[in-house]
Each structure stands twice: as structure tokens, then as C-alpha cells.
XYZ file of C-alpha atoms in Angstrom:
693
model
C 67.296 189.934 121.061
C 70.481 192.053 121.315
C 73.230 191.535 119.245
C 75.338 190.744 122.159
C 72.418 187.566 122.897
C 72.889 186.145 119.510
C 74.351 182.805 119.219
C 75.441 182.752 115.783
C 75.589 184.741 112.626
C 72.453 184.297 111.430
C 70.423 184.908 114.038
C 66.724 184.963 113.945
C 65.142 187.088 116.441
C 62.039 185.594 117.775
C 59.247 188.279 117.786
C 55.562 188.414 116.949
C 55.795 191.828 114.874
C 56.119 192.725 111.565
C 59.815 192.670 111.276
C 61.998 189.642 111.610
C 65.809 190.867 112.910
C 68.700 189.073 111.013
C 72.173 190.139 113.270
C 75.461 189.721 111.336
C 77.838 189.671 114.180
C 81.176 189.591 112.177
C 82.718 192.514 112.915
C 83.649 194.371 109.430
C 86.544 196.759 110.919
C 88.218 194.259 113.307
C 87.718 191.227 110.643
C 86.903 189.438 114.309
C 84.336 186.798 114.454
C 83.439 185.491 118.069
C 81.055 182.817 117.028
C 83.531 180.620 119.347
C 82.104 182.503 122.256
C 78.758 181.971 121.683
C 76.254 178.791 122.068
C 75.721 176.978 118.757
C 72.272 177.819 117.284
C 70.353 177.012 113.982
C 70.257 179.357 111.379
C 66.726 180.557 109.713
C 66.535 177.317 107.941
C 66.631 174.916 110.424
C 70.173 173.810 110.039
C 72.844 173.506 112.505
C 75.979 176.490 111.733
C 78.831 175.762 111.203
C 82.461 177.326 110.064
C 81.844 176.627 106.029
C 78.225 177.740 106.164
C 79.041 180.923 108.301
C 81.656 182.108 106.070
C 79.244 181.390 102.879
C 80.019 184.049 100.374
C 80.696 186.778 103.204
C 80.487 189.948 101.057
C 83.469 192.797 102.193
C 81.681 195.128 100.121
C 78.195 195.442 98.644
C 79.109 195.895 94.610
C 75.727 197.110 92.696
C 77.198 195.451 89.604
C 77.429 192.098 91.289
C 75.414 189.387 90.095
C 75.183 188.815 93.994
C 73.679 191.476 95.398
C 70.737 190.004 97.375
C 72.690 187.626 98.563
C 75.192 189.829 99.727
C 72.821 192.491 100.867
C 70.945 189.853 103.237
C 73.984 187.962 104.573
C 73.892 186.162 106.602
C 70.129 185.585 105.700
C 70.547 182.826 103.121
C 68.588 184.347 100.243
C 66.913 181.080 99.359
C 64.980 181.007 102.619
C 64.345 185.336 102.676
C 62.782 184.565 98.973
C 60.904 181.528 100.587
C 59.879 182.689 103.462
C 59.684 186.089 103.811
C 59.399 188.115 100.399
C 55.948 189.636 100.341
C 55.652 188.262 103.573
C 57.494 189.812 106.339
C 59.809 192.929 107.050
C 63.740 191.827 107.712
C 65.941 193.809 109.206
C 69.756 192.930 108.812
C 71.771 194.696 112.136
C 75.298 194.377 110.872
C 78.474 195.154 113.657
C 80.053 197.481 114.554
C 76.917 199.700 115.417
C 78.624 202.970 114.640
C 77.027 206.055 113.792
C 80.062 206.392 111.651
C 80.172 205.035 107.825
C 80.127 201.085 107.481
C 82.621 199.706 105.231
C 80.412 197.568 103.349
C 78.587 200.540 101.917
C 81.855 201.814 101.164
C 81.769 201.444 97.567
C 78.154 202.864 96.931
C 79.396 205.761 98.619
C 82.728 206.612 97.046
C 82.370 205.049 93.675
C 78.610 205.795 92.560
C 77.514 208.559 95.674
C 80.605 211.085 95.359
C 81.610 210.066 99.046
C 78.099 211.442 100.022
C 78.687 214.867 98.275
C 75.306 216.270 99.113
C 75.894 218.962 96.481
C 77.184 216.724 93.753
C 74.264 214.451 94.570
C 71.524 217.176 93.841
C 73.564 217.834 90.581
C 73.904 214.149 89.156
C 70.228 212.772 90.196
C 68.254 211.212 87.831
C 64.941 213.378 89.461
C 64.177 216.701 87.475
C 63.626 218.315 90.894
C 64.926 218.297 94.387
C 62.356 218.074 96.651
C 63.047 219.655 100.099
C 60.908 218.859 103.536
C 59.621 221.705 105.637
C 58.145 221.607 109.227
C 54.876 221.998 109.648
C 53.437 225.501 110.280
C 51.760 224.384 113.436
C 51.883 220.569 114.942
C 50.057 220.281 118.402
C 50.092 216.198 117.653
C 51.421 214.042 120.205
C 54.565 212.091 119.082
C 53.010 208.761 118.476
C 49.228 209.028 118.214
C 47.048 205.981 118.167
C 45.512 207.191 115.174
C 46.890 209.885 113.118
C 45.136 212.583 111.083
C 46.209 214.121 107.749
C 46.466 217.841 109.518
C 48.483 216.878 112.136
C 50.786 214.299 109.769
C 50.908 216.626 106.730
C 54.034 217.144 105.029
C 55.048 220.499 103.274
C 57.685 219.986 100.621
C 58.757 222.428 97.617
C 60.125 221.107 94.190
C 63.477 222.680 93.292
C 64.971 222.425 89.663
C 67.825 224.599 90.339
C 70.464 221.714 92.178
C 72.416 224.826 93.747
C 69.343 226.585 95.195
C 68.092 223.402 96.452
C 71.679 222.763 97.933
C 71.599 226.025 99.174
C 68.339 225.503 100.884
C 69.379 222.371 102.579
C 72.295 223.869 104.240
C 71.012 226.926 105.365
C 67.324 225.958 106.177
C 68.132 222.393 107.808
C 65.742 221.010 105.396
C 65.929 216.965 104.425
C 65.972 216.592 100.678
C 64.647 213.661 98.366
C 65.886 213.031 95.013
C 66.364 210.065 93.089
C 69.995 208.422 92.446
C 72.634 209.061 89.651
C 71.035 206.567 86.438
C 74.471 204.416 86.945
C 73.419 203.432 90.340
C 69.928 202.888 89.765
C 69.991 200.714 86.557
C 72.381 198.247 88.282
C 70.555 198.274 92.180
C 67.017 197.904 89.864
C 68.309 195.196 86.974
C 70.288 193.274 89.944
C 67.235 193.240 92.488
C 64.392 192.561 89.812
C 66.356 189.704 88.592
C 66.840 187.785 92.196
C 63.497 188.597 93.211
C 61.918 187.554 90.043
C 59.425 190.694 90.234
C 57.829 191.566 86.731
C 60.286 188.122 85.923
C 63.514 189.573 86.568
C 62.819 192.249 83.237
C 63.842 195.635 83.235
C 64.151 198.211 80.652
C 66.400 201.026 82.261
C 64.460 204.518 81.946
C 67.836 205.996 81.243
C 68.864 204.224 78.390
C 67.916 204.955 74.610
C 68.729 201.534 73.750
C 65.465 199.543 72.796
C 65.652 195.874 74.479
C 63.422 193.198 76.128
C 60.113 194.914 77.080
C 61.189 198.517 75.882
C 58.607 200.883 77.583
C 56.461 198.157 79.152
C 58.815 196.170 80.871
C 56.859 193.974 83.381
C 59.692 195.180 85.743
C 60.321 198.432 86.968
C 61.922 200.493 89.607
C 63.657 203.629 91.144
C 66.174 204.316 93.928
C 65.481 206.958 96.189
C 68.009 209.158 98.134
C 66.772 210.204 101.720
C 69.047 212.941 102.731
C 68.601 214.227 106.330
C 69.143 217.312 107.956
C 70.102 218.676 111.588
C 67.631 219.432 113.799
C 66.106 222.968 113.654
C 66.643 225.072 116.586
C 64.316 224.770 119.139
C 61.670 227.771 119.485
C 62.131 230.312 122.193
C 60.795 229.627 125.553
C 60.758 225.651 124.545
C 57.751 223.935 123.824
C 59.136 221.262 121.703
C 61.340 218.534 121.300
C 61.552 218.185 117.608
C 60.153 214.610 117.540
C 56.426 215.305 116.684
C 54.826 213.783 114.335
C 54.582 216.214 111.193
C 57.936 217.846 111.706
C 60.540 217.744 108.975
C 62.317 214.787 110.405
C 59.548 212.722 110.655
C 57.252 210.813 108.162
C 53.924 209.725 109.673
C 52.464 206.663 109.167
C 51.834 205.699 105.825
C 52.168 202.667 103.002
C 53.942 202.176 99.918
C 52.414 199.837 97.083
C 56.302 198.627 95.682
C 58.655 196.144 97.457
C 61.169 198.353 99.364
C 64.877 197.433 100.186
C 66.665 200.339 102.007
C 70.393 200.524 102.884
C 71.704 202.544 105.854
C 74.510 204.727 104.051
C 75.111 207.256 106.580
C 73.616 208.522 109.961
C 70.617 206.700 112.080
C 66.979 206.255 111.564
C 64.276 204.949 113.669
C 61.649 202.924 111.717
C 58.210 201.721 113.543
C 56.158 199.190 111.094
C 52.943 197.136 111.371
C 51.358 195.253 108.921
C 48.481 196.400 106.737
C 45.265 194.945 105.888
C 45.498 195.476 102.229
C 46.846 192.639 99.871
C 48.642 193.449 96.858
C 48.072 197.143 96.801
C 47.586 199.342 93.766
C 48.150 202.466 95.153
C 50.322 203.972 98.278
C 48.394 205.147 101.231
C 49.772 208.475 102.050
C 47.828 210.356 104.856
C 50.938 212.473 106.177
C 51.355 214.000 102.723
C 47.637 214.554 101.750
C 47.871 217.845 100.561
C 44.599 218.629 99.051
C 41.216 216.499 99.095
C 41.816 214.719 95.516
C 45.194 212.977 96.996
C 42.769 211.353 99.701
C 39.795 210.898 97.138
C 41.915 209.034 94.573
C 43.892 206.485 97.391
C 40.716 206.502 99.346
C 38.601 204.946 96.277
C 41.590 202.619 95.194
C 42.075 201.401 98.594
C 38.365 200.575 98.949
C 38.345 199.038 95.563
C 41.057 196.272 96.702
C 39.241 195.589 100.099
C 35.447 195.998 100.014
C 32.576 194.795 98.116
C 30.123 192.371 97.875
C 31.032 188.775 99.912
C 34.419 190.755 100.291
C 36.825 189.276 103.438
C 39.837 191.114 104.398
C 42.790 188.623 104.870
C 45.886 188.704 106.371
C 48.629 186.262 105.134
C 45.934 184.349 103.700
C 43.771 183.811 106.721
C 40.318 185.548 107.204
C 40.142 188.543 109.696
C 37.102 190.341 109.443
C 34.205 190.565 106.860
C 33.367 193.625 105.422
C 30.234 194.432 107.234
C 32.196 194.263 110.181
C 34.545 197.359 109.156
C 33.921 201.050 109.528
C 33.829 202.152 105.928
C 33.881 205.459 106.790
C 37.475 205.216 108.056
C 38.812 202.097 105.856
C 41.570 202.639 103.503
C 43.332 205.831 104.379
C 44.366 206.687 107.625
C 46.499 204.604 109.871
C 44.431 202.676 112.643
C 42.923 199.683 113.765
C 40.760 199.393 110.504
C 43.703 199.723 108.013
C 46.178 197.888 110.368
C 46.825 195.128 112.724
C 49.354 193.438 114.514
C 51.251 194.981 116.944
C 53.981 197.856 116.005
C 57.610 196.832 115.920
C 60.820 199.798 116.070
C 64.304 199.006 114.584
C 67.243 201.241 114.299
C 69.317 201.497 111.411
C 72.718 202.273 111.454
C 75.358 202.403 108.927
C 75.598 199.557 106.926
C 71.975 197.906 108.007
C 69.694 196.682 105.243
C 65.725 196.704 106.147
C 63.393 195.148 103.547
C 59.916 195.739 103.914
C 56.808 194.543 101.790
C 54.323 196.495 99.770
C 51.034 197.326 101.808
C 52.932 197.873 105.582
C 52.341 200.861 107.211
C 55.717 202.464 108.511
C 56.668 205.770 109.973
C 60.317 206.916 109.643
C 62.465 208.931 112.411
C 65.597 210.739 111.309
C 67.553 210.162 114.483
C 71.150 211.357 113.496
C 71.430 212.954 109.961
C 72.583 211.101 107.308
C 71.927 209.408 103.647
C 69.714 206.679 103.401
C 69.035 204.708 100.005
C 65.921 203.229 98.865
C 65.289 200.919 96.051
C 61.764 200.660 95.095
C 60.766 197.439 93.188
C 57.599 197.343 91.247
C 55.933 194.765 88.475
C 52.832 194.351 86.219
C 50.119 193.029 87.953
C 48.141 190.073 85.945
C 44.888 192.088 85.429
C 47.445 194.879 83.469
C 49.061 192.028 81.500
C 45.819 190.187 80.727
C 43.970 193.675 80.061
C 46.435 194.717 77.089
C 46.736 191.818 75.591
C 42.777 191.353 74.911
C 43.024 194.990 74.002
C 45.572 194.516 71.225
C 43.173 190.967 70.121
C 40.244 193.325 69.981
C 41.520 196.353 67.800
C 43.489 193.455 65.730
C 40.749 191.229 64.860
C 37.271 193.595 64.359
C 37.694 197.211 63.073
C 34.520 197.918 65.278
C 36.681 197.936 68.337
C 39.032 200.764 66.644
C 35.816 202.877 65.926
C 35.668 205.977 68.339
C 33.102 206.235 70.723
C 30.272 208.431 69.439
C 26.783 209.289 69.992
C 24.418 211.745 69.847
C 21.046 212.419 72.086
C 18.050 210.063 70.221
C 19.920 208.651 67.645
C 19.153 205.220 67.005
C 21.678 202.671 66.940
C 24.224 204.553 68.492
C 27.412 204.147 71.255
C 25.281 201.953 73.512
C 23.590 199.865 70.706
C 27.316 199.409 68.920
C 28.790 198.250 72.317
C 26.058 195.959 72.874
C 26.900 193.910 69.892
C 30.694 194.316 70.367
C 30.378 192.706 73.523
C 28.544 190.043 72.494
C 31.440 188.573 70.276
C 33.960 189.345 73.435
C 33.665 185.814 74.857
C 34.401 183.897 71.876
C 37.316 186.174 71.435
C 38.763 185.236 74.941
C 37.816 181.701 74.286
C 39.467 181.240 71.136
C 42.477 182.761 72.853
C 42.827 180.817 75.679
C 41.921 177.784 73.964
C 43.247 177.757 70.251
C 45.590 180.399 70.319
C 48.368 179.616 73.121
C 46.610 181.812 75.998
C 49.249 181.977 78.761
C 52.036 181.300 76.603
C 51.336 183.719 74.248
C 51.048 186.336 77.036
C 54.198 185.084 78.800
C 56.432 183.565 76.280
C 59.479 181.757 77.797
C 61.879 184.897 76.980
C 59.552 186.650 79.766
C 60.255 183.664 82.124
C 63.936 183.874 82.396
C 66.177 186.035 82.646
C 67.343 188.633 79.969
C 69.504 187.528 77.271
C 72.243 189.674 75.730
C 72.979 193.067 77.420
C 71.076 192.560 80.166
C 72.709 189.676 81.219
C 75.971 191.264 80.847
C 74.937 193.939 83.661
C 74.834 191.650 86.537
C 78.330 189.816 87.250
C 81.313 192.425 86.835
C 84.461 190.367 86.625
C 87.807 190.731 87.203
C 90.717 190.262 85.049
C 91.062 186.748 86.282
C 87.653 186.121 85.707
C 86.364 185.486 88.990
C 83.686 187.567 90.255
C 85.107 189.991 92.690
C 82.529 189.411 95.616
C 83.841 185.495 95.740
C 87.297 187.030 97.204
C 87.107 188.730 100.229
C 90.574 189.486 100.293
C 90.982 191.016 96.662
C 93.865 193.386 96.815
C 93.808 197.154 96.224
C 94.470 196.573 92.736
C 91.420 194.538 91.870
C 89.042 197.123 93.681
C 90.681 199.709 91.670
C 89.843 197.607 88.729
C 86.772 197.266 89.543
C 86.293 200.942 90.506
C 87.692 201.930 87.085
C 84.790 199.584 85.113
C 81.812 200.867 87.614
C 82.767 204.858 87.042
C 82.002 204.573 83.149
C 78.091 204.918 81.972
C 76.005 201.498 81.713
C 75.704 201.871 77.829
C 79.286 201.481 77.337
C 78.908 198.026 78.880
C 75.898 197.190 77.487
C 77.023 198.246 73.832
C 80.218 196.335 74.216
C 81.464 193.963 72.395
C 84.729 192.848 73.363
C 86.362 189.542 73.193
C 86.517 188.851 76.757
C 82.467 189.377 77.461
C 82.066 187.454 74.306
C 83.748 184.578 75.680
C 81.995 184.473 79.148
C 79.119 184.553 77.305
C 79.445 181.789 75.265
C 80.073 179.507 77.988
C 76.785 180.388 79.316
C 74.728 180.078 76.973
C 76.361 178.954 73.721
C 76.430 182.103 71.137
C 74.651 184.819 73.256
C 77.519 187.071 72.125
C 75.954 187.386 68.688
C 72.722 189.115 70.629
C 74.104 191.681 72.153
C 74.620 195.198 70.718
C 76.736 195.773 67.835
C 79.838 197.803 67.930
C 79.125 201.232 66.894
C 81.884 200.850 64.518
C 79.503 197.983 63.030
C 76.668 200.205 62.733
C 78.436 203.281 61.501
C 77.538 201.791 57.595
C 73.739 201.793 59.050
C 73.154 205.158 60.421
C 69.484 206.000 61.213
C 68.828 202.036 61.063
C 65.926 201.252 62.979
C 67.851 198.428 64.808
C 68.461 199.378 68.300
C 68.030 196.518 70.225
C 68.746 192.726 70.909
C 70.353 191.024 67.814
C 69.267 187.344 67.738
C 71.116 185.118 65.706
C 68.150 182.618 63.713
C 70.193 179.869 62.777
C 72.355 179.472 66.193
C 69.837 180.154 69.283
C 70.083 178.245 72.471
C 67.957 180.550 74.690
C 68.676 181.120 78.232
C 70.399 178.154 80.505
C 67.828 175.805 81.523
C 65.279 176.327 78.547
C 64.236 173.401 76.501
C 61.448 173.444 73.592
C 60.087 169.809 73.826
C 57.442 169.220 70.606
C 54.914 166.700 71.766
C 54.443 163.758 69.126
C 50.833 164.885 68.681
C 51.269 168.721 69.075
C 50.199 171.818 66.507
C 51.740 174.697 65.923
C 50.120 177.715 67.176
C 51.012 181.414 65.953
C 51.023 183.848 68.748
C 48.026 186.528 67.526
C 49.632 189.001 69.658
C 53.202 188.619 67.813
C 53.838 190.237 64.368
C 56.917 190.500 62.397
C 58.366 193.009 59.857
C 60.989 193.082 57.477
C 63.718 195.610 57.984
C 63.270 196.054 54.088
C 59.818 197.155 54.828
C 61.005 199.940 56.771
C 64.190 201.099 55.280
C 61.953 201.994 51.831
C 60.526 204.757 53.166
C 64.056 206.107 53.920
C 66.286 207.812 51.237
C 69.507 206.259 51.992
C 72.678 205.581 50.106
C 72.532 201.791 50.676
C 69.681 199.477 51.705
C 68.992 199.579 55.357
C 67.808 196.062 56.006
C 71.290 194.692 56.891
C 72.070 193.852 53.287
C 75.857 193.374 53.195
C 78.140 192.744 50.258
C 81.752 190.976 51.556
C 83.769 191.936 48.399
C 86.801 190.674 50.259
C 85.153 187.079 50.425
C 82.015 186.109 49.112
C 78.599 187.575 48.793
C 76.777 187.563 51.766
C 73.528 188.338 52.668
C 72.382 189.416 56.332
C 68.583 189.852 56.397
C 66.986 191.307 59.587
C 63.274 190.836 61.070
C 61.844 192.703 63.748
C 59.302 190.556 66.079
C 57.327 192.508 68.247
C 54.938 190.758 70.671
C 51.931 192.517 72.613
C 51.987 195.888 71.654
C 48.295 197.420 70.852
C 47.132 197.098 74.453
C 49.087 200.950 75.317
C 48.618 204.007 74.185
C 52.339 204.557 72.943
C 52.224 201.143 70.940
C 55.267 199.747 73.154
C 55.727 196.293 72.564
C 56.591 193.674 75.715
C 59.149 192.095 73.471
C 60.846 193.499 70.851
C 63.550 191.775 69.294
C 66.028 191.924 65.749
C 66.308 188.434 64.105
C 68.965 187.903 62.057
C 69.948 185.721 59.594
C 72.609 184.695 56.310
C 71.063 181.553 55.721
C 68.881 181.263 52.014
C 66.622 178.835 53.430
C 66.203 180.646 56.690
C 65.146 183.896 54.797
C 62.782 182.075 52.188
C 61.018 180.675 55.436
C 60.787 183.860 57.300
C 59.652 185.986 54.301
C 57.066 183.078 53.662
C 55.875 183.592 57.370
C 55.612 187.269 56.420
C 53.734 186.570 53.256
C 51.348 184.486 55.956
C 50.766 187.547 57.750
C 50.305 189.698 54.695
C 47.378 187.184 53.330
C 45.845 186.849 56.366
C 46.494 183.233 57.072
C 48.017 181.640 59.842
C 51.521 180.248 59.047
C 51.044 177.459 62.413
C 47.626 176.411 60.239
C 48.801 175.959 56.836
C 52.063 173.893 58.123
C 51.462 169.925 58.201
C 53.436 167.699 60.547
C 56.139 165.441 59.120
C 56.776 162.952 61.683
C 58.859 160.859 59.367
C 61.524 163.613 59.203
C 60.686 165.648 62.727
C 59.860 168.777 60.754
C 57.351 170.258 59.192
C 56.043 170.703 55.098
C 54.181 174.054 53.661
C 52.276 174.136 51.206
C 55.129 173.562 48.345
C 56.251 170.435 51.041
C 59.340 171.743 51.323
C 60.302 170.679 54.452
C 61.377 173.150 57.628
C 61.658 173.655 61.360
C 60.414 176.650 62.656
C 63.838 178.180 64.600
C 64.007 177.798 68.386
C 64.220 181.699 68.619
C 60.659 182.409 67.310
C 59.279 179.577 69.997
C 61.699 180.969 72.550
C 60.508 184.930 71.984
C 56.662 184.100 71.612
C 55.913 184.070 67.671
C 55.037 179.978 68.042
C 54.252 177.798 70.551
C 52.833 173.802 71.081
C 49.212 173.521 71.149
C 49.488 170.384 73.510
C 48.920 170.495 77.295
C 51.829 168.180 77.402
C 54.366 171.073 75.993
C 57.236 171.739 77.635
C 58.810 175.435 77.944
C 61.121 175.569 81.108
């Protein structure tokens, strides 16, 4: 269905192919909407269009800092429809009017404020990548333009890595070589962070790799991503005597068939690209499949073994969208899992053309090939998340090395030695099922693996990244008719480093945060001026007020009447005093502050780490700093530390006091565990009726 045939602003083209095409017929250049000339139609959600719905949050410009970025990218397709019906199922293409080869106004902010008006030289200079990749034409190409089944040889891409941006630019200009590099850090952080939160991948948690701040997730955050820039080049001169159109598979303007393991959002910034897509048979792929880039046998071997692990085996059945397609016995094992063909793909091929302003989403595992029709720049956001196998295995490793020294022992054995590595392993495996069973039934299980803090949007600086507010406090995307002064104000805000916004603690941000989640303003980074006296203190991270904590909006912690308190075996508390004691400082490094002007007030900090021993770098899934000046809270937190030091479980030591709705320790002093310890996974309730929302 063409744009001219589309009867409404949110029309879904009927197709059996892998791509759902949505036409946005609002003309962003003229501001005209010709819906009154079209027949009324139903939106993708099945409701009749009306003026209020069609004008629903229409974006004037895509702004990476907006907390409605995904909604704006997908307009006029409702975000809810996309997430419920298409995300991780179908490709979706948003095609916008006018279908012009020139730059589209909707991507003007990205181009001007983040990508230097698409100045390639400066893009190369500011990339997040260590190198710029240039694609070269294949030495020979005798393949036809669209083969039914490709070969690695015919599709092989050649590339060179250039560390010097000036050299890369010179080669790009002089040699007609398309280029690839990562986007500048600020743009990457905002796009990835916003889209992870909107899609829920990795439960929406993201730690930017370009910042030194340690926040939720640390280096093992559940969500990851990167932003790639593909810079097209003019077609090379035709060889003497003809003999080629420049469109053959394997040239440097076309990538052959391949799949990705990420969820991908592509925004066409300039130029024109033609995408051809087809569904793949591998669900939730662990790795990409890149026969077009197979430069040595190791690439083929690694990708093939992973692909077959995902799809082949005893009683294995290949599925498409949850339905049985073919059994493993019916598959040509010799071809399955690497090259494009009937064994690895199904359904029809479908081609879509992206012009400036268009957006294409395609899920992991979908086969695709891309041709650069007209030189330009496209931006691709690749989103990744931790799979359940990794999450559980990292937790099991944490439990194993913490519970029995035998698991920490290095594997060693000599030929002929009795009681060597094999016997040791048999003995350890004999107790593994009990360890797993205890964790699942007695130590919180799933709640200990995924505490509320990982199931809700991030608090503190992570939350501050999303909405960028103007001087009047309104989201800049809510007003499509904002004047130039407002646009300039937002431009000034976006031009600074992301860390300045993350670490800032100005009154306006505090006020807006208070409205959303109580006193979360206390949980964001301290000003540099506040920390000057504590230089070298290992206190980077989210500061959580123990005594005034409410958690994320919508979260509650309800205690069933017969609940028992469970200490998470993956969680550990450390007093900042313990760390500071190893440093030679002129003053205490644990955050103790003497306020001589008013009264003596002691602030004490504790570091909470959750699930950190499952990776080589000992990086935590959760790391937060808990702070209090309340003597009772300090006594309680110190008591938790004492329990850990003595190998006691504070959850088992407490006794329920239903009359006071609190708990009593061995000295019968009544305490209620702080809510923040439930939110960040130190405690949970051991009852099926426990509620963590």
C-alpha cells in the first residue's frame, strides 16, 4: 500500500511479509494533513481514527533526551501496540512524508546537535570507537544481484580499521569507501538508555560504558547497547568496458544476507537505503550470523556451533512464532545455521526503502541485506539484554564460591593420581542439587535474583536522564509549536556532557524528582563541592537515604501476616569505615561529618552489593550506597554487619512481633527493616503471598 493510498495517519499496510509498514502522511515540511480527503480507517489497535487520536503527541523533532523517544520514533503507531504486537516478533517500518531525498526536519536535532550537521570528518573525530572501519570492494564478484542462496565467498566484505580519524576521512573521501563507527558518547548514552527503558530490555537498566560513575548494574548491567553510524559513499567508477552495474552482492555499497542477535532500531538521517528482510528460524539467537563477513574459518565455526546449539539436538523442533515448522531430522545439517537459504529462513522476502526521517525496527534473528541507493548517513541503535541462563548461572557461581571452599579450589590433577580432579568434582556435584533447592525454596529464589530495584525504572541519575524539561517544566516534546528560544535552550542543555546532568543536584531537578518519588533527590549524586572533603572516597554511586525512602513509583512492599524475613545470600553489606580504614587520610572516609555550626551529626554510609561473584571482575548487578544519620538506623545496620561477620542470618535471628508490627532481635529491641533493603534486594519476604509490585 502506498502512502497515497493510506487512508489515515496510522495505517498498517496489509502484508504477509516480515515487515509491517506504517505510513505517516502528515507533511512535516508544509504542516498539512490531508486526512479529510481520505476514507476513515481503523488504527492498528482497531479503534476508529479521530482528530484527537491522530494528533496524539505528534513529534515535531526527535530528541534523544526525551522520555518519549520511542513513542515519537514510532508515530503514528501507538507505542503500546508496538510493544504488544510487534516487538521481538515483526519488523516495523515507519515511512514519513515527504518522501524526499533531502534531510527531514524530524531528524534535524540529532543531525545538528549531536552529529555536527553530519560532518563526516568530525563524526570520525568524536566517535566512541577506537577505530573507524572502511569497507572495501571485493577483489572479484561473480555473484548475481539477488541469489537464492549466497555463499560466504561471494558475499565476503573486506574492511580495514583506521585508528587516525584524519586518515580515515581521507580514505573515505578519495576512495569511495563506506564507513562505520560508533556514535559520540553523549548521543549513544541517551538513545540506548531511553530505548532500554521504553522496551524493558534488561528490565530497563543501563550503565553507560563511557562514564566512570558506578551506579545500579555497574559493569554487569542487565541491559546494554550501542549506536552505530553507517556513512555511505558515492559509487565507485564503473570498470572500463562496462561489466558491472555496481549492485553486485559483495560490493562496498551492499551488505549480503546476515542476522543480528540484538534488537535494532534504524533511523535514516540522510540518503536512501533499500532493505530486504526475511524471517529467520532461530529464536532468541545467542550470536549473529554473518556469512557476508566470514573472513576466516574460525568465524564460520564459532557462529555455526552456536547456531546449531540453539536449534538442533535430540527431540529439537524448530519453531516460527511459537508454531512447529520442522523437526531436526528434516533439516539439512550440513547447511543449517549459517548461510542464508530455506533451511535458515522462511516466508517471503520483503523490501522497504528508507528515506530521511524513516525508522525501521527489526528483531534479532531476522535475515536482512542492505543496499545504499543514495549516499547518506544512517543511525542504528542495537539493544541487548542478559538472558535468563546467564542471570541464573552467575548467581549459582556466587552461591557456590561463597558456600563451600571446595568450589573455589583450582582444578588440578596429575595422571594416575587417586582422588584427583574427577573425584573432587563428583563429590561437589553431589551437593549441587541441594544448594539449588535451598536457594529456590528457602533463600528467596527469583526475588533474590531480580530484586524490585531491577524490575522497576532506575532511580536517581538514571531517572534524570530521560525527560528534559524546559524553563516552564513542560516536556519539550509536548509542545509541537515551541518557539526558537525554547529550542535553543534545549540545544544548550544537550550539548554538555551527560555526566554534568547525572551528577548535578540543582534545585529544579530536586523539585521535579520530589514530585515523582518523594525524596529521591537525596539519592542522586552529590555535588562535587560536597565531596571535595572526601577526595578518593570510594563513594561514587547512588546515595540512598535509609530513613526516607519510597522506591520507584508504583512499588509497594506488603508483608503477609505469616511471612518470614529472608536474607538474600547474594547480597553483602560493607561499612564505608571498613574501606576507609585502609587509607591514610587526614579525616575519616566513612562519611562522618562534624557540623560545628549547629550540632554534631554523624552520617554513616554502607555499601550494598548484590550478585557480584558470578563474573571475573566481581562486578555487582546492584551496587548502592546507603546513608543515615539516625542512631537507631546506624545501630540496626551495624547489627546486620555483625550478623554477617559471625556467619549468622539476620532474617533468621529476627522474631516477628505482630502486636507492634515490627521485629525483635536477640535483645528484644524492636526494629523494622528499612524499605530500601527490600527494594535493593538485601531482604525479601518468604511467603508466596508476598507482593513486590
